[in-house]
Amino acid sequence: METLAVLFLTGLVVGYFVLAGCDIGLGMLMPYLARTPADRQRTVSAIAPYFLGSEVWLVGAVGVLAGLFPELKSEVIVQLWPVLTALLAGWLLRDAGLWFRGRVDAAAWRHVWDTAITAGSWLLAVCWGLVVGGLLAGGAPRGPFALLCAAVVVSLFALRGAAFGAERLVPAPGTEPPGPWGAPPAVAVRGVAVARRSGPAVNTAVNTAECADVAGQVTRVLARVALAGTVLAAGAALLPGAAAVDRPQAAVAAAVVVAAAAGATAGLSGPRLSRHTSAVAIGVPPLLVATAVELPVVAAPAGTLALVAFALAPMVPVMVAGQVWLYRMLRRPAPVSGFFA
């Protein structure tokens, strides 16, 4: 029963990382991908309301941690309370930006909350990286190994967001503006849409898919950063006292998976593969902590475990089915405006 409880908690955290990586990573990259007010509106529409569904997994994981693993909860809070406090602040800041951005139709107001979305997203990614690095290092996230692990997690969040943006920021079918004089829809070439020849003139129009194009291109860069960070972190783990890994085989296997996913994404086919490789890579860090580190997972009493097994665990397939449906529904192009934009 205790093993099932550990698997339950690990699955919830992995699910959160994979799903929340989309909105956290896209929020991190918003200043780079969205240069115009219309682009920023579409980016916020792409993030929301996706983040509401992904946070269900985090709430569930916190509840399971508090209810089933009191010793682990106490150790994590004692060792990482400054990081967890900053994480909570980033969570509130990012969510406040998403909720308040569209409440006032003023450029200055939107700029303030766009900044909050980006800052909160970066704070979330950095804090999650420090949590992973601290747990792998056996204490506070200090030292080269812990900081390199944190940097890898941050790059994986950004990679996941870029892969998500490459899907969500493409223009909806039929929304591409025609060129002047009723010319056919533009064809994108290197960020500039060049219209087909119509008579003696060559017409140009703005490439409405530029955000998605840039997001697809940056996946390769971010994958190379993650690959380099993984190699450096693996080297730093060999330093005396750097890592508190109790099962080195699991740690090596996790590093190989991340390196393979990042390596596949770093090539010429990276943008095409990034939707899957980024999900695999971002799901590895919490799985690494659960399998490679001997955490104090003395479970709650048998009655509590039985309650979770028979009352709450059957809801997990419902959550998974709902998230799959939500993800497939939101893979379509984001609207220009919406409730949050």
mmCIF file of C-alpha atoms in Angstrom:
data_model
loop_
_atom_site.group_PDB
_atom_site.id
_atom_site.type_symbol
_atom_site.label_atom_id
_atom_site.label_comp_id
_atom_site.label_asym_id
_atom_site.label_seq_id
_atom_site.Cartn_x
_atom_site.Cartn_y
_atom_site.Cartn_z
ATOM 1 C CA MET A 1 0.000 0.000 0.000
ATOM 2 C CA GLU A 2 2.872 2.378 0.794
ATOM 3 C CA THR A 3 4.401 1.771 -2.650
ATOM 4 C CA LEU A 4 1.085 2.615 -4.293
ATOM 5 C CA ALA A 5 0.936 5.849 -2.316
ATOM 6 C CA VAL A 6 4.426 6.817 -3.525
ATOM 7 C CA LEU A 7 3.453 6.039 -7.107
ATOM 8 C CA PHE A 8 0.279 8.088 -6.663
ATOM 9 C CA LEU A 9 2.204 11.126 -5.446
ATOM 10 C CA THR A 10 4.869 10.778 -8.140
ATOM 11 C CA GLY A 11 2.263 10.493 -10.884
ATOM 12 C CA LEU A 12 0.539 13.666 -9.743
ATOM 13 C CA VAL A 13 3.786 15.650 -9.698
ATOM 14 C CA VAL A 14 4.886 14.312 -13.099
ATOM 15 C CA GLY A 15 1.466 15.166 -14.526
ATOM 16 C CA TYR A 16 1.754 18.692 -13.179
ATOM 17 C CA PHE A 17 5.229 19.218 -14.637
ATOM 18 C CA VAL A 18 4.202 17.945 -18.072
ATOM 19 C CA LEU A 19 1.000 19.997 -18.243
ATOM 20 C CA ALA A 20 2.020 23.150 -16.377
ATOM 21 C CA GLY A 21 5.246 23.239 -18.360
ATOM 22 C CA CYS A 22 3.164 24.430 -21.310
ATOM 23 C CA ASP A 23 1.786 27.574 -19.675
ATOM 24 C CA ILE A 24 4.799 28.302 -17.449
ATOM 25 C CA GLY A 25 7.221 27.956 -20.350
ATOM 26 C CA LEU A 26 5.110 30.046 -22.713
ATOM 27 C CA GLY A 27 4.834 32.759 -20.056
ATOM 28 C CA MET A 28 8.623 32.740 -19.696
ATOM 29 C CA LEU A 29 9.077 33.251 -23.436
ATOM 30 C CA MET A 30 6.299 35.797 -23.946
ATOM 31 C CA PRO A 31 8.571 38.885 -24.326
ATOM 32 C CA TYR A 32 10.615 37.020 -26.948
ATOM 33 C CA LEU A 33 7.746 35.451 -28.892
ATOM 34 C CA ALA A 34 5.136 38.228 -28.640
ATOM 35 C CA ARG A 35 6.456 41.622 -29.731
ATOM 36 C CA THR A 36 3.158 43.363 -30.562
ATOM 37 C CA PRO A 37 -0.020 43.918 -28.484
ATOM 38 C CA ALA A 38 -1.954 41.516 -30.720
ATOM 39 C CA ASP A 39 0.731 38.847 -30.311
ATOM 40 C CA ARG A 40 0.651 39.247 -26.544
ATOM 41 C CA GLN A 41 -3.145 38.902 -26.540
ATOM 42 C CA ARG A 42 -2.906 35.665 -28.491
ATOM 43 C CA THR A 43 -0.179 34.381 -26.177
ATOM 44 C CA VAL A 44 -2.314 35.004 -23.094
ATOM 45 C CA SER A 45 -5.256 33.354 -24.846
ATOM 46 C CA ALA A 46 -3.001 30.366 -25.520
ATOM 47 C CA ILE A 47 -1.995 30.093 -21.858
ATOM 48 C CA ALA A 48 -5.452 30.527 -20.379
ATOM 49 C CA PRO A 49 -7.546 28.707 -19.378
ATOM 50 C CA TYR A 50 -5.045 25.862 -19.809
ATOM 51 C CA PHE A 51 -3.306 26.744 -16.554
ATOM 52 C CA LEU A 52 -6.489 26.153 -14.551
ATOM 53 C CA GLY A 53 -6.547 22.481 -15.525
ATOM 54 C CA SER A 54 -2.857 21.888 -14.918
ATOM 55 C CA GLU A 55 -3.001 23.338 -11.413
ATOM 56 C CA VAL A 56 -5.459 20.605 -10.417
ATOM 57 C CA TRP A 57 -2.524 18.202 -10.442
ATOM 58 C CA LEU A 58 -0.467 20.421 -8.150
ATOM 59 C CA VAL A 59 -3.322 20.822 -5.684
ATOM 60 C CA GLY A 60 -3.798 17.068 -5.678
ATOM 61 C CA ALA A 61 -0.078 16.452 -5.135
ATOM 62 C CA VAL A 62 0.056 18.894 -2.206
ATOM 63 C CA GLY A 63 -2.976 17.239 -0.626
ATOM 64 C CA VAL A 64 -1.463 13.765 -0.989
ATOM 65 C CA LEU A 65 1.878 14.977 0.393
ATOM 66 C CA ALA A 66 0.256 16.613 3.405
ATOM 67 C CA GLY A 67 -2.117 13.745 4.138
ATOM 68 C CA LEU A 68 -0.049 10.652 3.369
ATOM 69 C CA PHE A 69 3.577 11.677 3.927
ATOM 70 C CA PRO A 70 3.784 13.932 6.991
ATOM 71 C CA GLU A 71 7.512 13.294 7.549
ATOM 72 C CA LEU A 72 8.406 14.083 3.947
ATOM 73 C CA LYS A 73 6.250 17.201 4.088
ATOM 74 C CA SER A 74 8.023 18.420 7.215
ATOM 75 C CA GLU A 75 11.501 17.763 5.796
ATOM 76 C CA VAL A 76 10.770 19.484 2.505
ATOM 77 C CA ILE A 77 9.276 22.534 4.210
ATOM 78 C CA VAL A 78 12.141 22.845 6.711
ATOM 79 C CA GLN A 79 14.905 22.525 4.124
ATOM 80 C CA LEU A 80 13.304 24.450 1.285
ATOM 81 C CA TRP A 81 10.950 26.934 2.927
ATOM 82 C CA PRO A 82 12.561 30.064 1.337
ATOM 83 C CA VAL A 83 12.268 28.475 -2.105
ATOM 84 C CA LEU A 84 8.705 27.324 -1.470
ATOM 85 C CA THR A 85 7.756 30.808 -0.273
ATOM 86 C CA ALA A 86 9.153 32.336 -3.454
ATOM 87 C CA LEU A 87 7.389 29.643 -5.486
ATOM 88 C CA LEU A 88 4.050 30.547 -3.926
ATOM 89 C CA ALA A 89 4.713 34.233 -4.647
ATOM 90 C CA GLY A 90 5.496 33.432 -8.282
ATOM 91 C CA TRP A 91 2.354 31.329 -8.572
ATOM 92 C CA LEU A 92 0.184 34.163 -7.241
ATOM 93 C CA LEU A 93 1.951 36.779 -9.380
ATOM 94 C CA ARG A 94 1.596 34.815 -12.605
ATOM 95 C CA ASP A 95 -2.053 33.942 -11.972
ATOM 96 C CA ALA A 96 -2.877 37.534 -10.992
ATOM 97 C CA GLY A 97 -1.393 38.704 -14.280
ATOM 98 C CA LEU A 98 -3.562 36.282 -16.245
ATOM 99 C CA TRP A 99 -6.747 37.222 -14.377
ATOM 100 C CA PHE A 100 -6.282 40.997 -14.256
ATOM 101 C CA ARG A 101 -4.679 41.684 -17.632
ATOM 102 C CA GLY A 102 -7.907 42.020 -19.569
ATOM 103 C CA ARG A 103 -9.930 43.840 -16.933
ATOM 104 C CA VAL A 104 -8.911 47.350 -18.088
ATOM 105 C CA ASP A 105 -8.514 48.342 -21.721
ATOM 106 C CA ALA A 106 -5.342 50.404 -21.346
ATOM 107 C CA ALA A 107 -1.855 49.795 -22.727
ATOM 108 C CA ALA A 108 -0.071 50.663 -19.470
ATOM 109 C CA TRP A 109 -2.358 48.359 -17.465
ATOM 110 C CA ARG A 110 -1.742 45.450 -19.828
ATOM 111 C CA HIS A 111 2.001 46.079 -19.787
ATOM 112 C CA VAL A 112 2.088 45.816 -15.980
ATOM 113 C CA TRP A 113 0.289 42.488 -15.970
ATOM 114 C CA ASP A 114 2.251 41.150 -18.954
ATOM 115 C CA THR A 115 5.349 41.799 -16.865
ATOM 116 C CA ALA A 116 3.717 39.992 -13.931
ATOM 117 C CA ILE A 117 2.962 36.971 -16.120
ATOM 118 C CA THR A 118 6.550 36.754 -17.351
ATOM 119 C CA ALA A 119 8.150 37.410 -13.958
ATOM 120 C CA GLY A 120 5.827 34.960 -12.204
ATOM 121 C CA SER A 121 6.485 32.279 -14.817
ATOM 122 C CA TRP A 122 10.254 32.655 -14.465
ATOM 123 C CA LEU A 123 9.973 32.598 -10.684
ATOM 124 C CA LEU A 124 7.905 29.411 -10.831
ATOM 125 C CA ALA A 125 10.369 27.677 -13.153
ATOM 126 C CA VAL A 126 13.425 28.737 -11.151
ATOM 127 C CA CYS A 127 11.864 27.716 -7.832
ATOM 128 C CA TRP A 128 10.822 24.309 -9.141
ATOM 129 C CA GLY A 129 14.346 23.874 -10.418
ATOM 130 C CA LEU A 130 15.758 24.760 -7.009
ATOM 131 C CA VAL A 131 13.351 22.326 -5.323
ATOM 132 C CA VAL A 132 14.523 19.503 -7.599
ATOM 133 C CA GLY A 133 18.173 20.495 -7.170
ATOM 134 C CA GLY A 134 17.843 20.745 -3.394
ATOM 135 C CA LEU A 135 16.187 17.339 -3.066
ATOM 136 C CA LEU A 136 18.824 15.712 -5.281
ATOM 137 C CA ALA A 137 21.603 17.418 -3.320
ATOM 138 C CA GLY A 138 20.150 16.315 0.014
ATOM 139 C CA GLY A 139 19.485 19.750 1.458
ATOM 140 C CA ALA A 140 19.366 23.397 0.516
ATOM 141 C CA PRO A 141 19.952 24.077 -3.204
ATOM 142 C CA ARG A 142 23.559 25.220 -2.911
ATOM 143 C CA GLY A 143 26.628 24.113 -4.794
ATOM 144 C CA PRO A 144 27.327 23.538 -8.505
ATOM 145 C CA PHE A 145 25.364 20.303 -8.765
ATOM 146 C CA ALA A 146 22.121 21.641 -7.290
ATOM 147 C CA LEU A 147 22.318 24.857 -9.296
ATOM 148 C CA LEU A 148 23.053 23.016 -12.543
ATOM 149 C CA CYS A 149 20.068 20.729 -11.896
ATOM 150 C CA ALA A 150 17.935 23.819 -11.362
ATOM 151 C CA ALA A 151 19.214 25.330 -14.630
ATOM 152 C CA VAL A 152 18.308 22.147 -16.513
ATOM 153 C CA VAL A 153 14.776 22.176 -15.092
ATOM 154 C CA VAL A 154 14.353 25.851 -16.060
ATOM 155 C CA SER A 155 15.490 25.134 -19.611
ATOM 156 C CA LEU A 156 13.102 22.176 -19.838
ATOM 157 C CA PHE A 157 10.185 24.371 -18.744
ATOM 158 C CA ALA A 158 11.106 26.888 -21.448
ATOM 159 C CA LEU A 159 11.449 24.082 -24.012
ATOM 160 C CA ARG A 160 8.009 22.747 -23.116
ATOM 161 C CA GLY A 161 6.528 26.232 -23.486
ATOM 162 C CA ALA A 162 8.187 26.770 -26.865
ATOM 163 C CA ALA A 163 6.827 23.458 -28.139
ATOM 164 C CA PHE A 164 3.361 24.427 -26.902
ATOM 165 C CA GLY A 165 3.630 27.861 -28.525
ATOM 166 C CA ALA A 166 4.582 26.339 -31.860
ATOM 167 C CA GLU A 167 1.160 24.654 -31.834
ATOM 168 C CA ARG A 168 -1.058 27.248 -30.186
ATOM 169 C CA LEU A 169 0.260 30.439 -31.796
ATOM 170 C CA VAL A 170 -0.369 29.503 -35.400
ATOM 171 C CA PRO A 171 -3.176 31.529 -37.026
ATOM 172 C CA ALA A 172 -6.619 29.993 -37.123
ATOM 173 C CA PRO A 173 -7.696 28.717 -40.568
ATOM 174 C CA GLY A 174 -9.097 31.523 -42.693
ATOM 175 C CA THR A 175 -7.677 34.316 -40.517
ATOM 176 C CA GLU A 176 -4.585 35.031 -42.622
ATOM 177 C CA PRO A 177 -5.016 38.536 -44.026
ATOM 178 C CA PRO A 178 -4.921 38.830 -47.822
ATOM 179 C CA GLY A 179 -2.325 41.018 -49.424
ATOM 180 C CA PRO A 180 -3.117 44.385 -50.991
ATOM 181 C CA TRP A 181 -5.388 44.502 -54.052
ATOM 182 C CA GLY A 182 -7.082 41.267 -52.995
ATOM 183 C CA ALA A 183 -3.951 39.203 -53.439
ATOM 184 C CA PRO A 184 -3.947 35.577 -52.246
ATOM 185 C CA PRO A 185 -2.978 34.816 -48.630
ATOM 186 C CA ALA A 186 0.678 35.357 -47.911
ATOM 187 C CA VAL A 187 3.241 32.607 -47.760
ATOM 188 C CA ALA A 188 5.682 32.894 -44.844
ATOM 189 C CA VAL A 189 9.369 32.957 -45.610
ATOM 190 C CA ARG A 190 11.812 33.695 -42.781
ATOM 191 C CA GLY A 191 9.327 35.714 -40.734
ATOM 192 C CA VAL A 192 8.123 37.797 -43.696
ATOM 193 C CA ALA A 193 5.151 36.721 -45.768
ATOM 194 C CA VAL A 194 5.699 37.149 -49.476
ATOM 195 C CA ALA A 195 2.489 37.070 -51.485
ATOM 196 C CA ARG A 196 2.252 35.233 -54.776
ATOM 197 C CA ARG A 197 2.627 37.308 -57.890
ATOM 198 C CA SER A 198 -0.613 38.835 -59.107
ATOM 199 C CA GLY A 199 0.035 40.681 -62.321
ATOM 200 C CA PRO A 200 3.164 42.763 -62.574
ATOM 201 C CA ALA A 201 3.420 43.611 -58.833
ATOM 202 C CA VAL A 202 4.741 41.560 -55.942
ATOM 203 C CA ASN A 203 2.651 42.141 -52.802
ATOM 204 C CA THR A 204 3.768 41.656 -49.225
ATOM 205 C CA ALA A 205 1.846 41.143 -45.985
ATOM 206 C CA VAL A 206 2.659 40.467 -42.358
ATOM 207 C CA ASN A 207 3.307 36.848 -41.407
ATOM 208 C CA THR A 208 0.607 36.029 -38.868
ATOM 209 C CA ALA A 209 2.379 32.781 -37.966
ATOM 210 C CA GLU A 210 5.611 34.481 -36.954
ATOM 211 C CA CYS A 211 5.156 33.756 -33.217
ATOM 212 C CA ALA A 212 4.688 30.052 -33.905
ATOM 213 C CA ASP A 213 7.652 30.046 -36.291
ATOM 214 C CA VAL A 214 9.916 31.657 -33.708
ATOM 215 C CA ALA A 215 8.672 29.270 -31.014
ATOM 216 C CA GLY A 216 9.444 26.292 -33.237
ATOM 217 C CA GLN A 217 12.918 27.587 -34.025
ATOM 218 C CA VAL A 218 13.813 28.307 -30.392
ATOM 219 C CA THR A 219 13.033 24.704 -29.384
ATOM 220 C CA ARG A 220 16.342 23.639 -30.921
ATOM 221 C CA VAL A 221 18.284 26.281 -28.994
ATOM 222 C CA LEU A 222 16.617 25.417 -25.706
ATOM 223 C CA ALA A 223 17.153 21.703 -26.301
ATOM 224 C CA ARG A 224 20.870 22.315 -26.787
ATOM 225 C CA VAL A 225 20.972 24.319 -23.561
ATOM 226 C CA ALA A 226 19.198 21.496 -21.700
ATOM 227 C CA LEU A 227 21.528 18.904 -23.206
ATOM 228 C CA ALA A 228 24.632 20.870 -22.208
ATOM 229 C CA GLY A 229 23.231 21.448 -18.699
ATOM 230 C CA THR A 230 22.477 17.739 -18.284
ATOM 231 C CA VAL A 231 26.050 16.815 -19.203
ATOM 232 C CA LEU A 232 27.473 19.416 -16.813
ATOM 233 C CA ALA A 233 25.149 18.332 -13.991
ATOM 234 C CA ALA A 234 26.149 14.709 -14.505
ATOM 235 C CA GLY A 235 29.802 15.751 -14.233
ATOM 236 C CA ALA A 236 29.125 17.845 -11.120
ATOM 237 C CA ALA A 237 27.387 14.869 -9.491
ATOM 238 C CA LEU A 238 30.760 13.113 -9.383
ATOM 239 C CA LEU A 239 32.186 15.765 -7.056
ATOM 240 C CA PRO A 240 32.528 14.589 -3.424
ATOM 241 C CA GLY A 241 29.336 15.239 -1.470
ATOM 242 C CA ALA A 242 27.621 16.973 -4.387
ATOM 243 C CA ALA A 243 24.681 14.616 -4.795
ATOM 244 C CA ALA A 244 22.616 12.673 -2.286
ATOM 245 C CA VAL A 245 21.624 10.000 -4.790
ATOM 246 C CA ASP A 246 20.990 6.638 -3.179
ATOM 247 C CA ARG A 247 20.207 4.754 -6.393
ATOM 248 C CA PRO A 248 22.800 5.779 -9.010
ATOM 249 C CA GLN A 249 21.366 3.447 -11.635
ATOM 250 C CA ALA A 250 18.057 5.312 -11.595
ATOM 251 C CA ALA A 251 19.881 8.640 -11.774
ATOM 252 C CA VAL A 252 21.934 7.518 -14.779
ATOM 253 C CA ALA A 253 18.825 6.231 -16.540
ATOM 254 C CA ALA A 254 17.012 9.522 -15.953
ATOM 255 C CA ALA A 255 19.968 11.544 -17.246
ATOM 256 C CA VAL A 256 20.095 9.373 -20.362
ATOM 257 C CA VAL A 257 16.385 9.922 -21.031
ATOM 258 C CA VAL A 258 16.688 13.704 -20.676
ATOM 259 C CA ALA A 259 19.814 13.776 -22.839
ATOM 260 C CA ALA A 260 18.171 11.630 -25.517
ATOM 261 C CA ALA A 261 15.017 13.770 -25.586
ATOM 262 C CA ALA A 262 17.019 17.001 -25.706
ATOM 263 C CA GLY A 263 19.364 15.590 -28.334
ATOM 264 C CA ALA A 264 16.473 14.584 -30.569
ATOM 265 C CA THR A 265 14.947 18.045 -30.226
ATOM 266 C CA ALA A 266 18.253 19.801 -30.919
ATOM 267 C CA GLY A 267 18.463 18.526 -34.504
ATOM 268 C CA LEU A 268 16.869 19.747 -37.703
ATOM 269 C CA SER A 269 13.685 17.806 -36.919
ATOM 270 C CA GLY A 270 13.523 19.257 -33.419
ATOM 271 C CA PRO A 271 10.485 21.527 -33.900
ATOM 272 C CA ARG A 272 8.494 18.631 -35.334
ATOM 273 C CA LEU A 273 9.429 16.297 -32.468
ATOM 274 C CA SER A 274 9.344 18.838 -29.638
ATOM 275 C CA ARG A 275 5.702 18.255 -28.704
ATOM 276 C CA HIS A 276 6.573 14.747 -27.522
ATOM 277 C CA THR A 277 10.232 15.083 -26.538
ATOM 278 C CA SER A 278 9.598 18.132 -24.359
ATOM 279 C CA ALA A 279 6.848 16.265 -22.476
ATOM 280 C CA VAL A 280 9.151 13.304 -21.853
ATOM 281 C CA ALA A 281 12.048 15.502 -20.726
ATOM 282 C CA ILE A 282 10.091 17.705 -18.284
ATOM 283 C CA GLY A 283 8.484 14.640 -16.709
ATOM 284 C CA VAL A 284 11.855 13.133 -15.769
ATOM 285 C CA PRO A 285 13.017 15.461 -12.903
ATOM 286 C CA PRO A 286 10.230 14.576 -10.413
ATOM 287 C CA LEU A 287 10.524 10.936 -11.413
ATOM 288 C CA LEU A 288 14.281 11.143 -10.793
ATOM 289 C CA VAL A 289 13.722 12.497 -7.281
ATOM 290 C CA ALA A 290 11.215 9.755 -6.489
ATOM 291 C CA THR A 291 13.379 6.879 -7.763
ATOM 292 C CA ALA A 292 16.971 7.934 -7.063
ATOM 293 C CA VAL A 293 16.730 9.633 -3.651
ATOM 294 C CA GLU A 294 15.912 7.907 -0.366
ATOM 295 C CA LEU A 295 13.243 10.267 0.936
ATOM 296 C CA PRO A 296 11.467 9.871 4.312
ATOM 297 C CA VAL A 297 8.291 8.386 2.912
ATOM 298 C CA VAL A 298 6.913 6.767 6.042
ATOM 299 C CA ALA A 299 3.301 6.639 5.056
ATOM 300 C CA ALA A 300 0.215 7.618 6.994
ATOM 301 C CA PRO A 301 -1.839 5.064 8.961
ATOM 302 C CA ALA A 302 -3.362 2.162 7.071
ATOM 303 C CA GLY A 303 -6.861 3.582 7.401
ATOM 304 C CA THR A 304 -5.865 6.798 5.638
ATOM 305 C CA LEU A 305 -4.106 4.853 2.895
ATOM 306 C CA ALA A 306 -7.173 2.681 2.392
ATOM 307 C CA LEU A 307 -9.380 5.781 2.166
ATOM 308 C CA VAL A 308 -7.141 7.244 -0.529
ATOM 309 C CA ALA A 309 -6.923 3.941 -2.405
ATOM 310 C CA PHE A 310 -10.667 3.371 -2.534
ATOM 311 C CA ALA A 311 -12.060 6.914 -2.568
ATOM 312 C CA LEU A 312 -9.515 9.142 -4.306
ATOM 313 C CA ALA A 313 -7.359 6.916 -6.519
ATOM 314 C CA PRO A 314 -10.318 5.937 -8.756
ATOM 315 C CA MET A 315 -10.637 9.626 -9.666
ATOM 316 C CA VAL A 316 -7.173 9.675 -11.255
ATOM 317 C CA PRO A 317 -8.325 8.070 -14.541
ATOM 318 C CA VAL A 318 -11.068 10.705 -14.704
ATOM 319 C CA MET A 319 -8.457 13.440 -14.229
ATOM 320 C CA VAL A 320 -6.245 11.909 -16.902
ATOM 321 C CA ALA A 321 -9.113 11.616 -19.373
ATOM 322 C CA GLY A 322 -10.156 15.211 -18.687
ATOM 323 C CA GLN A 323 -6.628 16.516 -19.164
ATOM 324 C CA VAL A 324 -6.179 14.585 -22.406
ATOM 325 C CA TRP A 325 -9.444 16.020 -23.685
ATOM 326 C CA LEU A 326 -8.438 19.519 -22.592
ATOM 327 C CA TYR A 327 -5.012 19.239 -24.202
ATOM 328 C CA ARG A 328 -6.424 17.979 -27.498
ATOM 329 C CA MET A 329 -9.081 20.689 -27.500
ATOM 330 C CA LEU A 330 -6.502 23.408 -26.846
ATOM 331 C CA ARG A 331 -4.018 22.188 -29.437
ATOM 332 C CA ARG A 332 -6.008 24.183 -31.959
ATOM 333 C CA PRO A 333 -4.868 27.755 -32.703
ATOM 334 C CA ALA A 334 -5.478 30.237 -29.906
ATOM 335 C CA PRO A 335 -8.066 32.987 -30.532
ATOM 336 C CA VAL A 336 -6.958 36.581 -30.859
ATOM 337 C CA SER A 337 -8.979 37.574 -27.794
ATOM 338 C CA GLY A 338 -10.868 35.934 -24.997
ATOM 339 C CA PHE A 339 -11.846 36.194 -21.349
ATOM 340 C CA PHE A 340 -8.239 36.446 -20.160
ATOM 341 C CA ALA A 341 -6.885 38.488 -23.057
#
